[in-house]
PDB file of C-alpha atoms in Angstrom:
ATOM      1  CA  GLU A   1      16.354   6.336   8.838  1.00 81.00           C
ATOM      2  CA  PRO A   2      15.636   7.201   5.211  1.00 85.00           C
ATOM      3  CA  GLU A   3      11.967   8.228   4.576  1.00 95.00           C
ATOM      4  CA  VAL A   4       9.580   9.247   1.727  1.00 98.00           C
ATOM      5  CA  THR A   5       8.382  12.764   2.194  1.00 98.00           C
ATOM      6  CA  GLN A   6       5.269  14.216   0.681  1.00 98.00           C
ATOM      7  CA  THR A   7       4.038  17.809   0.328  1.00 97.00           C
ATOM      8  CA  PRO A   8       1.668  19.306   1.052  1.00 97.00           C
ATOM      9  CA  SER A   9       0.093  17.311   3.805  1.00 97.00           C
ATOM     10  CA  HIS A  10      -3.281  18.763   2.940  1.00 98.00           C
ATOM     11  CA  GLN A  11      -4.478  20.460  -0.246  1.00 98.00           C
ATOM     12  CA  VAL A  12      -7.866  22.051  -0.817  1.00 98.00           C
ATOM     13  CA  THR A  13      -8.779  22.845  -4.424  1.00 98.00           C
ATOM     14  CA  GLN A  14     -11.787  23.892  -6.382  1.00 98.00           C
ATOM     15  CA  MET A  15     -13.322  21.520  -8.918  1.00 98.00           C
ATOM     16  CA  GLY A  16     -11.738  21.895 -12.262  1.00 98.00           C
ATOM     17  CA  GLN A  17      -8.468  23.193 -10.937  1.00 98.00           C
ATOM     18  CA  GLU A  18      -5.174  21.548 -11.525  1.00 98.00           C
ATOM     19  CA  VAL A  19      -3.112  20.167  -8.595  1.00 98.00           C
ATOM     20  CA  ILE A  20       0.330  18.851  -8.211  1.00 98.00           C
ATOM     21  CA  LEU A  21       1.229  16.536  -5.369  1.00 98.00           C
ATOM     22  CA  ARG A  22       4.897  16.255  -4.584  1.00 98.00           C
ATOM     23  CA  CYS A  23       7.040  13.450  -3.237  1.00 98.00           C
ATOM     24  CA  VAL A  24      10.615  12.897  -2.481  1.00 98.00           C
ATOM     25  CA  PRO A  25      11.388   9.151  -2.653  1.00 97.00           C
ATOM     26  CA  ILE A  26      14.315   7.490  -0.846  1.00 95.00           C
ATOM     27  CA  SER A  27      17.359   8.479  -2.736  1.00 91.00           C
ATOM     28  CA  ASN A  28      18.743   5.102  -3.909  1.00 89.00           C
ATOM     29  CA  HIS A  29      15.413   3.630  -4.798  1.00 93.00           C
ATOM     30  CA  LEU A  30      14.539   2.856  -8.397  1.00 92.00           C
ATOM     31  CA  TYR A  31      10.766   2.250  -8.410  1.00 93.00           C
ATOM     32  CA  PHE A  32       8.206   4.905  -7.539  1.00 96.00           C
ATOM     33  CA  TYR A  33       4.428   4.630  -6.964  1.00 97.00           C
ATOM     34  CA  TRP A  34       1.315   6.614  -6.406  1.00 98.00           C
ATOM     35  CA  TYR A  35      -1.614   5.141  -4.481  1.00 98.00           C
ATOM     36  CA  ARG A  36      -4.990   6.580  -3.592  1.00 98.00           C
ATOM     37  CA  GLN A  37      -7.148   5.893  -0.604  1.00 98.00           C
ATOM     38  CA  ILE A  38     -10.702   7.287  -0.434  1.00 97.00           C
ATOM     39  CA  LEU A  39     -11.900   7.668   3.083  1.00 94.00           C
ATOM     40  CA  GLY A  40     -12.681   4.359   4.559  1.00 91.00           C
ATOM     41  CA  GLN A  41     -11.769   2.408   1.538  1.00 94.00           C
ATOM     42  CA  LYS A  42      -8.723   0.271   0.435  1.00 95.00           C
ATOM     43  CA  VAL A  43      -5.377   1.536  -0.752  1.00 97.00           C
ATOM     44  CA  GLU A  44      -5.629   1.633  -4.549  1.00 97.00           C
ATOM     45  CA  PHE A  45      -2.696   1.390  -6.949  1.00 96.00           C
ATOM     46  CA  LEU A  46      -2.565   4.247  -9.505  1.00 98.00           C
ATOM     47  CA  VAL A  47       0.776   4.037 -11.205  1.00 97.00           C
ATOM     48  CA  SER A  48       4.318   2.712 -11.051  1.00 95.00           C
ATOM     49  CA  PHE A  49       7.327   4.558 -12.494  1.00 95.00           C
ATOM     50  CA  TYR A  50      10.742   3.099 -13.403  1.00 93.00           C
ATOM     51  CA  ASN A  51      13.621   4.369 -15.439  1.00 91.00           C
ATOM     52  CA  ASN A  52      11.962   7.608 -16.097  1.00 92.00           C
ATOM     53  CA  GLU A  53       8.791   6.153 -17.531  1.00 94.00           C
ATOM     54  CA  ILE A  54       5.402   4.662 -16.470  1.00 96.00           C
ATOM     55  CA  SER A  55       5.832   0.835 -16.083  1.00 94.00           C
ATOM     56  CA  GLU A  56       2.215   0.187 -15.069  1.00 94.00           C
ATOM     57  CA  LYS A  57      -0.991   2.034 -14.503  1.00 95.00           C
ATOM     58  CA  SER A  58      -4.513   1.212 -13.241  1.00 95.00           C
ATOM     59  CA  GLU A  59      -7.797   2.016 -14.876  1.00 95.00           C
ATOM     60  CA  ILE A  60      -8.118   4.981 -12.370  1.00 96.00           C
ATOM     61  CA  PHE A  61      -5.027   6.565 -13.914  1.00 97.00           C
ATOM     62  CA  ASP A  62      -6.710   8.141 -16.916  1.00 95.00           C
ATOM     63  CA  ASP A  63      -5.711  11.065 -19.116  1.00 96.00           C
ATOM     64  CA  GLN A  64      -6.394  13.525 -16.216  1.00 97.00           C
ATOM     65  CA  PHE A  65      -3.416  12.173 -14.346  1.00 98.00           C
ATOM     66  CA  SER A  66       0.265  12.409 -15.069  1.00 98.00           C
ATOM     67  CA  VAL A  67       3.559  11.733 -13.313  1.00 98.00           C
ATOM     68  CA  GLU A  68       6.903  13.198 -13.659  1.00 96.00           C
ATOM     69  CA  ARG A  69      10.365  12.988 -12.137  1.00 94.00           C
ATOM     70  CA  PRO A  70      11.549  16.447 -13.123  1.00 88.00           C
ATOM     71  CA  ASP A  71      14.862  16.677 -11.366  1.00 88.00           C
ATOM     72  CA  GLY A  72      16.166  13.271 -10.212  1.00 81.00           C
ATOM     73  CA  SER A  73      14.805  13.699  -6.632  1.00 89.00           C
ATOM     74  CA  ASN A  74      11.209  14.829  -6.805  1.00 95.00           C
ATOM     75  CA  PHE A  75       8.412  12.648  -8.082  1.00 97.00           C
ATOM     76  CA  THR A  76       5.141  14.399  -8.748  1.00 98.00           C
ATOM     77  CA  LEU A  77       1.543  13.494  -9.417  1.00 98.00           C
ATOM     78  CA  LYS A  78      -0.574  15.973 -11.493  1.00 98.00           C
ATOM     79  CA  ILE A  79      -4.341  16.021 -11.764  1.00 98.00           C
ATOM     80  CA  ARG A  80      -5.316  18.210 -14.604  1.00 97.00           C
ATOM     81  CA  SER A  81      -8.880  19.060 -13.869  1.00 95.00           C
ATOM     82  CA  THR A  82      -9.907  17.825 -10.431  1.00 98.00           C
ATOM     83  CA  LYS A  83     -13.322  16.299  -9.762  1.00 97.00           C
ATOM     84  CA  LEU A  84     -15.148  15.902  -6.473  1.00 98.00           C
ATOM     85  CA  GLU A  85     -14.488  12.216  -6.556  1.00 97.00           C
ATOM     86  CA  ASP A  86     -10.691  12.828  -6.615  1.00 98.00           C
ATOM     87  CA  SER A  87     -10.900  13.757  -2.972  1.00 98.00           C
ATOM     88  CA  ALA A  88      -8.813  11.151  -1.258  1.00 98.00           C
ATOM     89  CA  MET A  89      -5.501  10.494   0.495  1.00 98.00           C
ATOM     90  CA  TYR A  90      -2.715  10.162  -1.969  1.00 98.00           C
ATOM     91  CA  PHE A  91       0.347   8.173  -0.993  1.00 98.00           C
ATOM     92  CA  CYS A  92       3.673   8.081  -2.734  1.00 98.00           C
ATOM     93  CA  ALA A  93       5.890   4.961  -2.242  1.00 97.00           C
ATOM     94  CA  SER A  94       9.259   3.874  -3.394  1.00 96.00           C
ATOM     95  CA  ARG A  95      11.085   0.561  -3.492  1.00 94.00           C
ATOM     96  CA  SER A  96      14.785  -0.239  -4.193  1.00 90.00           C
ATOM     97  CA  TYR A  97      13.951  -2.907  -6.696  1.00 78.00           C
ATOM     98  CA  THR A  98      11.129  -5.342  -7.299  1.00 71.00           C
ATOM     99  CA  GLY A  99      12.798  -8.636  -8.267  1.00 68.00           C
ATOM    100  CA  GLY A 100      13.066 -10.856  -5.209  1.00 67.00           C
ATOM    101  CA  GLY A 101      10.300  -9.009  -3.415  1.00 79.00           C
ATOM    102  CA  THR A 102      11.120  -5.916  -1.469  1.00 89.00           C
ATOM    103  CA  GLU A 103       9.193  -3.701   0.902  1.00 93.00           C
ATOM    104  CA  ALA A 104       7.617  -0.450  -0.212  1.00 95.00           C
ATOM    105  CA  PHE A 105       8.264   2.651   1.777  1.00 96.00           C
ATOM    106  CA  PHE A 106       5.325   5.043   2.037  1.00 98.00           C
ATOM    107  CA  GLY A 107       5.111   8.712   2.657  1.00 98.00           C
ATOM    108  CA  GLN A 108       2.619  10.169   5.139  1.00 97.00           C
ATOM    109  CA  GLY A 109       0.228  11.146   2.351  1.00 98.00           C
ATOM    110  CA  THR A 110      -1.392  14.181   0.945  1.00 98.00           C
ATOM    111  CA  ARG A 111      -5.068  14.680   1.711  1.00 98.00           C
ATOM    112  CA  LEU A 112      -6.699  16.207  -1.184  1.00 98.00           C
ATOM    113  CA  THR A 113      -9.979  17.755  -0.819  1.00 98.00           C
ATOM    114  CA  VAL A 114     -11.933  18.961  -3.910  1.00 98.00           C
ATOM    115  CA  VAL A 115     -14.740  21.437  -3.239  1.00 98.00           C
TER     116      VAL A 115
ATOM    117  CA  SER B   1     -12.015 -11.001 -11.845  1.00 82.00           C
ATOM    118  CA  GLN B   2      -9.014 -10.445  -9.496  1.00 86.00           C
ATOM    119  CA  LYS B   3      -9.656  -9.966  -5.852  1.00 91.00           C
ATOM    120  CA  ILE B   4      -7.774  -9.644  -2.578  1.00 94.00           C
ATOM    121  CA  GLU B   5     -10.109 -10.024   0.352  1.00 95.00           C
ATOM    122  CA  GLN B   6      -9.552  -9.642   4.012  1.00 96.00           C
ATOM    123  CA  ASN B   7     -12.086  -9.736   6.893  1.00 86.00           C
ATOM    124  CA  SER B   8     -14.275  -6.780   6.440  1.00 78.00           C
ATOM    125  CA  GLU B   9     -15.470  -6.805   9.983  1.00 85.00           C
ATOM    126  CA  ALA B  10     -13.250  -5.361  12.605  1.00 92.00           C
ATOM    127  CA  LEU B  11     -11.582  -7.814  14.880  1.00 96.00           C
ATOM    128  CA  ASN B  12     -11.851  -7.148  18.585  1.00 97.00           C
ATOM    129  CA  ILE B  13      -9.696  -9.131  20.927  1.00 97.00           C
ATOM    130  CA  GLN B  14      -8.516  -8.977  24.532  1.00 97.00           C
ATOM    131  CA  GLU B  15      -4.935  -8.028  25.354  1.00 98.00           C
ATOM    132  CA  GLY B  16      -2.711 -11.040  25.589  1.00 98.00           C
ATOM    133  CA  LYS B  17      -4.625 -13.109  23.110  1.00 98.00           C
ATOM    134  CA  THR B  18      -3.457 -14.066  19.623  1.00 98.00           C
ATOM    135  CA  ALA B  19      -5.062 -12.138  16.726  1.00 97.00           C
ATOM    136  CA  THR B  20      -5.375 -13.994  13.488  1.00 97.00           C
ATOM    137  CA  LEU B  21      -6.124 -12.087  10.267  1.00 97.00           C
ATOM    138  CA  THR B  22      -6.925 -13.701   6.920  1.00 97.00           C
ATOM    139  CA  CYS B  23      -6.019 -12.691   3.403  1.00 97.00           C
ATOM    140  CA  ASN B  24      -7.625 -14.591   0.458  1.00 97.00           C
ATOM    141  CA  TYR B  25      -6.867 -13.865  -3.122  1.00 96.00           C
ATOM    142  CA  THR B  26      -8.456 -14.875  -6.521  1.00 94.00           C
ATOM    143  CA  ASN B  27      -6.894 -14.880  -9.909  1.00 91.00           C
ATOM    144  CA  TYR B  28      -3.517 -13.852  -8.834  1.00 91.00           C
ATOM    145  CA  SER B  29      -0.223 -15.796  -8.799  1.00 89.00           C
ATOM    146  CA  PRO B  30       1.803 -13.797  -6.225  1.00 90.00           C
ATOM    147  CA  ALA B  31       5.533 -14.536  -5.955  1.00 88.00           C
ATOM    148  CA  TYR B  32       5.521 -12.698  -2.632  1.00 92.00           C
ATOM    149  CA  LEU B  33       2.991 -11.604  -0.105  1.00 95.00           C
ATOM    150  CA  GLN B  34       3.524  -8.728   2.192  1.00 96.00           C
ATOM    151  CA  TRP B  35       1.759  -7.414   5.309  1.00 98.00           C
ATOM    152  CA  TYR B  36       1.534  -3.795   6.324  1.00 98.00           C
ATOM    153  CA  ARG B  37       0.215  -1.823   9.222  1.00 98.00           C
ATOM    154  CA  GLN B  38      -1.782   1.409   8.712  1.00 98.00           C
ATOM    155  CA  ASP B  39      -2.693   3.810  11.409  1.00 97.00           C
ATOM    156  CA  PRO B  40      -5.449   6.348  10.898  1.00 95.00           C
ATOM    157  CA  GLY B  41      -4.369   9.177   8.547  1.00 94.00           C
ATOM    158  CA  ARG B  42      -1.036   7.594   7.977  1.00 96.00           C
ATOM    159  CA  GLY B  43       0.755   5.717   5.263  1.00 97.00           C
ATOM    160  CA  PRO B  44       1.190   1.850   5.378  1.00 98.00           C
ATOM    161  CA  VAL B  45       4.290   0.592   7.162  1.00 98.00           C
ATOM    162  CA  PHE B  46       5.884  -2.673   6.145  1.00 97.00           C
ATOM    163  CA  LEU B  47       5.863  -5.622   8.629  1.00 98.00           C
ATOM    164  CA  LEU B  48       6.655  -8.909   6.942  1.00 96.00           C
ATOM    165  CA  LEU B  49       7.246 -10.493   3.535  1.00 95.00           C
ATOM    166  CA  ILE B  50       6.866 -14.100   2.680  1.00 95.00           C
ATOM    167  CA  ARG B  51       7.824 -15.893  -0.525  1.00 93.00           C
ATOM    168  CA  GLU B  52       5.662 -18.346  -2.488  1.00 91.00           C
ATOM    169  CA  ASN B  53       8.033 -21.213  -1.564  1.00 91.00           C
ATOM    170  CA  GLU B  54       7.953 -20.375   2.161  1.00 93.00           C
ATOM    171  CA  LYS B  55       5.192 -21.791   4.421  1.00 90.00           C
ATOM    172  CA  GLU B  56       5.791 -19.617   7.394  1.00 96.00           C
ATOM    173  CA  LYS B  57       7.749 -16.538   8.507  1.00 96.00           C
ATOM    174  CA  ARG B  58       8.223 -15.063  11.900  1.00 97.00           C
ATOM    175  CA  LYS B  59       9.345 -11.806  13.387  1.00 96.00           C
ATOM    176  CA  GLU B  60       9.142 -11.244  17.123  1.00 97.00           C
ATOM    177  CA  ARG B  61       5.417 -11.562  17.937  1.00 98.00           C
ATOM    178  CA  LEU B  62       4.314 -11.723  14.323  1.00 98.00           C
ATOM    179  CA  LYS B  63       3.880 -14.889  12.268  1.00 98.00           C
ATOM    180  CA  VAL B  64       2.680 -15.131   8.637  1.00 98.00           C
ATOM    181  CA  THR B  65       1.792 -18.248   6.664  1.00 97.00           C
ATOM    182  CA  PHE B  66       1.286 -18.560   2.947  1.00 96.00           C
ATOM    183  CA  ASP B  67      -0.683 -21.353   1.262  1.00 94.00           C
ATOM    184  CA  THR B  68      -0.608 -21.057  -2.492  1.00 93.00           C
ATOM    185  CA  THR B  69      -2.952 -24.016  -2.879  1.00 94.00           C
ATOM    186  CA  LEU B  70      -5.598 -22.422  -0.728  1.00 95.00           C
ATOM    187  CA  LYS B  71      -4.597 -18.976  -2.142  1.00 95.00           C
ATOM    188  CA  GLN B  72      -4.526 -17.720   1.453  1.00 96.00           C
ATOM    189  CA  SER B  73      -2.219 -15.983   3.928  1.00 96.00           C
ATOM    190  CA  LEU B  74      -2.764 -15.913   7.711  1.00 97.00           C
ATOM    191  CA  PHE B  75      -1.238 -13.161   9.836  1.00 98.00           C
ATOM    192  CA  HIS B  76      -0.856 -13.782  13.628  1.00 98.00           C
ATOM    193  CA  ILE B  77      -0.002 -11.364  16.403  1.00 98.00           C
ATOM    194  CA  THR B  78       0.702 -13.284  19.561  1.00 98.00           C
ATOM    195  CA  ALA B  79       0.408 -11.658  22.999  1.00 98.00           C
ATOM    196  CA  SER B  80      -1.403  -8.790  21.518  1.00 98.00           C
ATOM    197  CA  GLN B  81      -1.241  -5.345  23.112  1.00 98.00           C
ATOM    198  CA  PRO B  82      -3.475  -2.225  22.782  1.00 98.00           C
ATOM    199  CA  ALA B  83      -0.700  -0.641  20.773  1.00 98.00           C
ATOM    200  CA  ASP B  84      -1.320  -3.349  18.103  1.00 98.00           C
ATOM    201  CA  SER B  85      -4.648  -1.748  17.327  1.00 98.00           C
ATOM    202  CA  ALA B  86      -4.549  -0.609  13.704  1.00 98.00           C
ATOM    203  CA  THR B  87      -5.631  -1.658  10.232  1.00 97.00           C
ATOM    204  CA  TYR B  88      -3.600  -4.544   8.716  1.00 98.00           C
ATOM    205  CA  LEU B  89      -3.226  -4.784   4.957  1.00 98.00           C
ATOM    206  CA  CYS B  90      -1.980  -7.646   2.910  1.00 97.00           C
ATOM    207  CA  ALA B  91      -0.377  -6.981  -0.533  1.00 96.00           C
ATOM    208  CA  LEU B  92       0.469  -9.115  -3.408  1.00 94.00           C
ATOM    209  CA  ASP B  93       3.640  -8.871  -5.439  1.00 87.00           C
ATOM    210  CA  GLU B  94       3.513 -10.902  -8.732  1.00 81.00           C
ATOM    211  CA  ASP B  95       6.760 -11.861 -10.444  1.00 75.00           C
ATOM    212  CA  ASN B  96       6.214 -10.129 -13.744  1.00 78.00           C
ATOM    213  CA  THR B  97       4.988  -6.777 -12.571  1.00 82.00           C
ATOM    214  CA  ASP B  98       6.257  -3.775 -10.612  1.00 83.00           C
ATOM    215  CA  LYS B  99       3.104  -3.071  -8.717  1.00 87.00           C
ATOM    216  CA  LEU B 100       2.046  -4.041  -5.276  1.00 92.00           C
ATOM    217  CA  ILE B 101      -1.707  -4.636  -4.917  1.00 94.00           C
ATOM    218  CA  PHE B 102      -3.452  -4.225  -1.572  1.00 96.00           C
ATOM    219  CA  GLY B 103      -6.223  -6.106   0.023  1.00 96.00           C
ATOM    220  CA  THR B 104      -9.247  -4.356   1.643  1.00 93.00           C
ATOM    221  CA  GLY B 105      -7.588  -4.372   5.096  1.00 96.00           C
ATOM    222  CA  THR B 106      -8.838  -5.530   8.526  1.00 97.00           C
ATOM    223  CA  ARG B 107      -9.156  -3.343  11.506  1.00 97.00           C
ATOM    224  CA  LEU B 108      -7.837  -4.793  14.700  1.00 98.00           C
ATOM    225  CA  GLN B 109      -8.858  -3.481  18.049  1.00 97.00           C
ATOM    226  CA  VAL B 110      -7.063  -4.900  21.114  1.00 98.00           C
ATOM    227  CA  PHE B 111      -8.780  -3.868  24.354  1.00 97.00           C
ATOM    228  CA  PRO B 112      -7.184  -4.130  27.810  1.00 94.00           C
TER     229      PRO B 112
END
């Protein structure tokens, strides 16, 4: 069964460092997402990406964040200068399309710890 | 402001009983509503989708209702089993956006 894969599963970084979280969405999907989940809290939408550009983003997704689809298979989330409060589980998701309502497939997440 | 609220308290029920979880939303007009299961440390896994013009949807032991007047969805698990213990998330899908917005989640514990 096709699946979304994320690497690394766990990343520890020092405050102020840049991190890149990587995702390989399902190959024929068109819509890609990043979500964040702080420990014990809800799954929060960060950004959606379609046709090689950001289609929507939340207030959390400020100038410190960026996304890219560098090679047609990978989808990355970059945090330029990490803060302690960026520590969370980051989930990548993909959908085949959004019109008509479709399920989102999630990866297993990257646990980011900022120290 | 926009809100999607689920029972914040954990729901504890005995094996074999029906679990009913609630999702209420404010200031959204979802065309679709989805339910996901999340196990600790894992990503959400899709369970069911219901459209705004559908009142009820079933899949095996799962049933979802959607009342756009009350702005509420109910999620039922019949004949619950300890393996059903997890956090259940509702998610709203509005017609004019690409994003899926999640509720706060309800933790279900089924004990033998």
